[in-house]
Coordinates of C-alpha atoms and ligand atoms in Angstrom, one line a residue:
M1 CA -4.5 8.0 -5.3
D2 CA -3.0 5.7 -2.7
Y3 CA -2.1 3.1 -5.4
K4 CA -0.3 3.7 -8.6
N5 CA 0.7 0.4 -10.3
I6 CA -1.6 -2.5 -10.2
V7 CA -0.9 -6.1 -11.3
V8 CA -4.0 -8.3 -12.1
L9 CA -3.7 -12.1 -12.4
T10 CA -6.6 -14.0 -13.7
G11 CA -7.3 -17.7 -14.0
A12 CA -10.0 -20.0 -15.2
G13 CA -12.6 -19.0 -12.6
I14 CA -13.1 -15.5 -14.3
S15 CA -14.2 -17.3 -17.6
A16 CA -16.3 -19.9 -15.8
E17 CA -19.5 -17.6 -15.9
S18 CA -18.9 -17.2 -19.5
G19 CA -19.4 -21.0 -20.0
I20 CA -15.7 -22.1 -20.2
P21 CA -15.1 -24.8 -17.6
V22 CA -12.4 -24.5 -15.0
F23 CA -9.6 -27.1 -14.7
R24 CA -10.6 -29.7 -12.1
S25 CA -7.4 -29.9 -10.0
E26 CA -9.0 -32.4 -7.6
T27 CA -9.5 -35.0 -10.5
G28 CA -6.7 -33.8 -12.7
L29 CA -9.2 -33.7 -15.6
W30 CA -9.4 -30.7 -18.1
E31 CA -12.6 -30.8 -20.3
N32 CA -12.8 -34.6 -19.5
H33 CA -9.2 -35.3 -20.6
R34 CA -6.2 -36.3 -18.4
I35 CA -3.5 -33.6 -18.2
E36 CA -0.9 -36.1 -19.2
D37 CA -2.8 -36.9 -22.4
V38 CA -3.2 -33.3 -23.7
C39 CA -1.0 -31.0 -21.6
V40 CA 2.6 -32.3 -21.3
P41 CA 5.3 -32.3 -24.1
A42 CA 5.4 -36.2 -24.1
A43 CA 1.7 -36.2 -25.3
L44 CA 2.6 -34.4 -28.5
V45 CA 5.1 -37.2 -29.2
R46 CA 2.8 -40.0 -28.1
N47 CA -0.4 -38.9 -29.8
P48 CA -0.1 -35.6 -31.6
K49 CA -3.5 -35.9 -33.3
L50 CA -5.2 -36.0 -29.9
V51 CA -3.4 -33.0 -28.7
H52 CA -4.4 -31.0 -31.8
D53 CA -7.9 -32.1 -31.7
F54 CA -8.2 -31.1 -28.0
Y55 CA -7.2 -27.6 -28.7
N56 CA -9.1 -27.5 -32.0
G57 CA -12.3 -28.2 -29.9
M58 CA -11.5 -25.6 -27.4
R59 CA -10.7 -22.9 -30.1
R60 CA -13.8 -23.7 -32.0
S61 CA -15.9 -23.3 -28.8
L62 CA -14.4 -19.7 -28.1
K63 CA -16.3 -18.3 -31.1
D64 CA -19.5 -18.1 -29.2
K65 CA -18.3 -17.2 -25.8
K66 CA -18.7 -13.8 -24.5
P67 CA -17.0 -11.8 -21.8
N68 CA -18.9 -11.4 -18.5
P69 CA -19.1 -8.4 -16.2
A70 CA -15.8 -9.4 -14.4
H71 CA -13.9 -9.1 -17.8
F72 CA -15.6 -5.8 -18.5
A73 CA -14.7 -4.5 -15.0
L74 CA -11.0 -5.2 -15.7
A75 CA -11.1 -3.4 -19.1
K76 CA -12.8 -0.5 -17.3
L77 CA -10.2 -0.5 -14.5
Q78 CA -7.3 -0.4 -17.1
K79 CA -8.7 2.4 -19.2
E80 CA -9.8 4.6 -16.3
W81 CA -6.7 3.9 -14.1
T82 CA -4.3 4.5 -16.9
A83 CA -6.3 7.8 -17.5
K84 CA -5.4 8.9 -13.9
G85 CA -1.7 8.3 -14.6
G86 CA -1.4 4.7 -13.0
T87 CA -0.6 1.3 -14.7
V88 CA -2.6 -1.8 -14.8
T89 CA -0.8 -4.9 -16.1
L90 CA -3.0 -7.7 -16.8
V91 CA -1.5 -11.1 -16.6
T92 CA -3.8 -14.2 -17.4
Q93 CA -3.2 -17.9 -17.1
N94 CA -6.2 -18.2 -19.5
I95 CA -5.8 -19.3 -23.0
D96 CA -9.3 -17.9 -24.1
D97 CA -9.8 -14.6 -25.7
L98 CA -12.4 -13.0 -23.4
H99 CA -10.1 -10.3 -22.0
E100 CA -9.4 -9.2 -25.6
K101 CA -13.3 -9.4 -26.4
A102 CA -13.9 -7.1 -23.3
G103 CA -11.5 -4.6 -24.6
S104 CA -8.4 -4.9 -22.3
T105 CA -5.1 -4.4 -23.9
G106 CA -1.5 -5.4 -23.5
I107 CA -2.7 -8.8 -21.9
I108 CA 0.2 -11.1 -20.9
H109 CA -1.0 -14.7 -21.8
M110 CA 1.6 -16.4 -19.7
H111 CA 0.2 -20.0 -20.6
G112 CA -0.2 -19.3 -24.3
E113 CA -3.4 -18.7 -26.5
L114 CA -5.8 -20.9 -28.3
N115 CA -5.9 -18.2 -31.1
S116 CA -2.2 -18.6 -31.7
I117 CA 0.0 -21.4 -33.1
W118 CA 3.7 -22.1 -32.8
C119 CA 6.0 -23.4 -35.4
T120 CA 8.7 -25.3 -33.6
A121 CA 10.9 -25.4 -36.8
C122 CA 11.2 -21.6 -37.4
N123 CA 10.1 -20.6 -33.9
R124 CA 7.4 -18.3 -35.0
R125 CA 4.1 -17.7 -33.1
F126 CA 1.3 -16.3 -35.0
P127 CA -2.5 -15.8 -34.9
Y128 CA -4.3 -18.8 -35.8
F129 CA -8.2 -19.4 -36.0
E130 CA -8.5 -22.8 -37.9
D131 CA -8.2 -26.3 -36.9
S132 CA -4.5 -27.7 -36.9
T133 CA -3.2 -31.2 -37.4
P134 CA 0.3 -32.7 -37.1
E135 CA 0.4 -32.5 -41.0
S136 CA -0.4 -28.7 -41.0
V137 CA 2.3 -26.7 -42.8
C138 CA 3.9 -23.6 -41.5
P139 CA 3.1 -20.7 -43.9
Y140 CA 6.5 -19.1 -43.1
C141 CA 9.1 -22.0 -43.4
G142 CA 6.9 -24.7 -45.1
K143 CA 7.7 -27.3 -42.4
K144 CA 5.1 -29.6 -40.8
A145 CA 6.0 -28.4 -37.3
L146 CA 3.0 -26.6 -36.0
R147 CA 1.7 -27.2 -32.4
P148 CA -0.9 -25.4 -30.3
D149 CA 0.6 -22.3 -28.7
I150 CA -0.1 -23.6 -25.3
V151 CA 2.4 -23.8 -22.3
F152 CA 2.3 -27.4 -21.2
F153 CA 3.0 -28.5 -17.7
E154 CA 7.0 -29.0 -17.5
E155 CA 7.3 -25.9 -19.8
T156 CA 8.3 -22.3 -18.8
P157 CA 5.5 -19.8 -19.0
Y158 CA 5.8 -16.9 -21.3
R159 CA 7.2 -13.4 -20.5
L160 CA 8.2 -14.1 -17.0
D161 CA 10.7 -11.1 -17.2
E162 CA 8.0 -8.7 -18.0
I163 CA 5.8 -10.0 -15.2
T164 CA 8.6 -9.9 -12.7
R165 CA 9.2 -6.3 -13.5
A166 CA 5.5 -5.4 -13.1
L167 CA 5.4 -7.3 -9.8
N168 CA 8.5 -5.5 -8.6
R169 CA 6.8 -2.1 -9.0
C170 CA 3.3 -2.8 -8.1
D171 CA 1.6 -1.6 -5.1
L172 CA -1.7 -3.5 -5.5
F173 CA -2.0 -7.0 -6.6
L174 CA -5.4 -8.7 -7.5
S175 CA -5.8 -12.5 -8.1
I176 CA -9.0 -13.4 -9.6
G177 CA -10.5 -16.8 -10.2
T178 CA -7.3 -18.8 -9.7
S179 CA -6.9 -21.8 -7.4
G180 CA -3.4 -21.1 -6.4
V181 CA -2.0 -24.5 -7.3
V182 CA -0.3 -23.8 -10.6
Y183 CA 3.2 -22.5 -10.3
P184 CA 4.8 -20.0 -10.8
A185 CA 1.6 -18.0 -11.0
A186 CA 0.6 -19.2 -7.6
A187 CA 3.7 -17.6 -6.1
F188 CA 3.1 -14.1 -7.6
C189 CA 1.2 -13.0 -4.5
Q190 CA 3.9 -13.9 -2.1
Y191 CA 6.5 -12.1 -4.4
A192 CA 4.4 -9.0 -4.7
G193 CA 3.4 -9.0 -1.0
A194 CA 7.1 -9.3 0.1
R195 CA 7.8 -6.1 -1.9
G196 CA 5.0 -4.2 -0.1
A197 CA 2.1 -4.6 -2.4
Q198 CA -1.5 -5.0 -1.0
C199 CA -2.8 -8.4 -2.2
I200 CA -6.4 -9.3 -2.6
E201 CA -7.9 -12.5 -3.9
F202 CA -11.3 -12.9 -5.7
N203 CA -12.6 -16.4 -5.6
L204 CA -15.8 -18.4 -4.8
D205 CA -14.1 -19.8 -1.9
V206 CA -10.9 -19.3 0.2
S207 CA -8.2 -20.6 -2.1
A208 CA -5.1 -22.7 -1.4
G209 CA -2.9 -19.6 -1.2
A210 CA -5.4 -17.4 0.7
A211 CA -3.1 -17.0 3.8
Y212 CA -0.6 -15.0 1.6
F213 CA -3.4 -12.4 0.8
D214 CA -4.2 -9.4 2.8
Y215 CA -7.8 -10.3 2.3
G216 CA -10.3 -11.9 -0.1
L217 CA -13.6 -11.0 -1.7
Y218 CA -15.6 -14.3 -1.9
G219 CA -18.5 -14.8 -4.4
K220 CA -18.9 -14.7 -8.1
A221 CA -16.2 -12.5 -9.8
S222 CA -19.0 -11.2 -12.1
E223 CA -20.5 -9.6 -8.8
T224 CA -17.6 -8.9 -6.6
L225 CA -15.3 -7.4 -9.1
P226 CA -17.4 -4.7 -10.8
R227 CA -18.3 -3.3 -7.4
F228 CA -14.7 -3.3 -6.3
V229 CA -13.5 -1.6 -9.5
D230 CA -16.1 1.1 -9.3
E231 CA -15.0 2.0 -5.8
L232 CA -11.3 1.9 -6.7
V233 CA -11.6 4.1 -9.8
E234 CA -13.9 6.5 -7.9
K235 CA -11.8 6.8 -4.8
G236 CA -8.4 5.9 -5.9
T237 CA -8.0 4.0 -2.7
L238 CA -9.7 1.1 -1.0
L239 CA -12.2 1.1 2.0
R240 CA -12.7 -2.3 3.5
P241 CA -16.5 -2.8 4.2
Q242 CA -17.2 -5.0 7.3
S243 CA -18.9 -7.5 4.9
W244 CA -15.7 -8.2 3.1
Q245 CA -14.0 -11.4 4.4
G246 CA -10.3 -11.7 4.9
Ligands
NAD301 P1 -8.5 -23.6 -11.7 O1 -9.4 -24.1 -12.6 O2 -7.4 -24.4 -11.0 O3 -9.2 -22.8 -10.5 C1 -10.3 -21.9 -10.8 C2 -10.6 -21.1 -9.6 O4 -11.6 -20.2 -9.9 C3 -11.1 -22.0 -8.4 O5 -10.4 -21.6 -7.3 C4 -12.5 -21.7 -8.3 O6 -13.0 -21.6 -6.9 C5 -12.5 -20.2 -8.8 N1 -13.9 -19.8 -9.5 C6 -14.6 -20.5 -10.2 N2 -15.7 -19.9 -10.6 C7 -15.5 -18.6 -10.1 C8 -16.3 -17.4 -10.2 N3 -17.4 -17.3 -10.9 N4 -15.8 -16.3 -9.6 C9 -14.5 -16.4 -8.9 N5 -13.9 -17.4 -8.8 C10 -14.3 -18.6 -9.4 O7 -7.8 -22.3 -12.5 P2 -6.4 -21.8 -12.5 O8 -5.9 -21.4 -11.3 O9 -6.4 -20.7 -13.6 O10 -5.4 -22.9 -13.2 C11 -5.7 -23.8 -14.1 C12 -4.9 -23.9 -15.4 O11 -5.8 -24.4 -16.5 C13 -4.4 -22.5 -15.8 O12 -3.0 -22.8 -16.2 C14 -5.2 -22.2 -17.2 O13 -4.3 -22.0 -18.2 C15 -5.8 -23.4 -17.6 N6 -7.2 -23.2 -17.9 C16 -7.6 -22.2 -18.6 C17 -9.0 -22.0 -19.0 C18 -9.4 -20.8 -19.8 O14 -8.6 -20.3 -20.5 N7 -10.6 -20.2 -19.6 C19 -9.9 -22.8 -18.5 C20 -9.5 -23.9 -17.7 C21 -8.2 -24.1 -17.4

């Protein structure tokens, strides 16, 4: 096979067809809330109940959300590519659980997870499926110091060392359903490309960072990605049909 190590970066767009709204960068609104009210550290000080309630609502709504063919295609890629001796590192900016539900493993949730909570007193992060409040007590240390395990704007994403190592050794970088405006994820393509990886984006439209990709496949990820994965798994390399835009 022409490629060995693949890094996949996913964003809100891959889950849009499963009924989870994307982040509206043009209005700055996320699920009808302003980012500064629910997704910055100061919001937790100003109005912690609003922050907990916001993520409680999203966590509850995950229960009936199902993965779509794009999530399943990535699980298939990971399973079959690994069986051929390659690696697939799946990095997601998403806080939902649809990659897990589709069967992917070892997922790096660089922006945290709705189904996890963080005790800022004892610094433990652990699975959490209930509603939380500012009064919720940590089962480990007994302190009222739980917060949603979400990386807010102004905070450092998780597991950047691991991500950097995977980008250093990858020869194929796929970016799926991300607008390319949230850093540092938006810079992963430039980083991998500068080290020789082929970079391909999947989006409805040409994204803000499209110029850094070798080419893009435009349309619904649930349609473009399964076709792409089938070809990659079957041939171990990529042919670029005339119809693909770049
Ligand atoms: P974004 O909302 O900024 O951009 C989504 C991108 O996906 C857009 O470029 C859009 O054109 C594209 N898209 C929409 N539907 C698509 C489809 N069917 N197929 C292919 N592409 C499609 O998302 P982002 O770049 O991930 O950044 C937003 C931030 O908000 C992230 O940090 C993320 O953590 C958070 N977020 C997460 C979720 C989630 O967990 N599902 C949802 C909303 C926002």
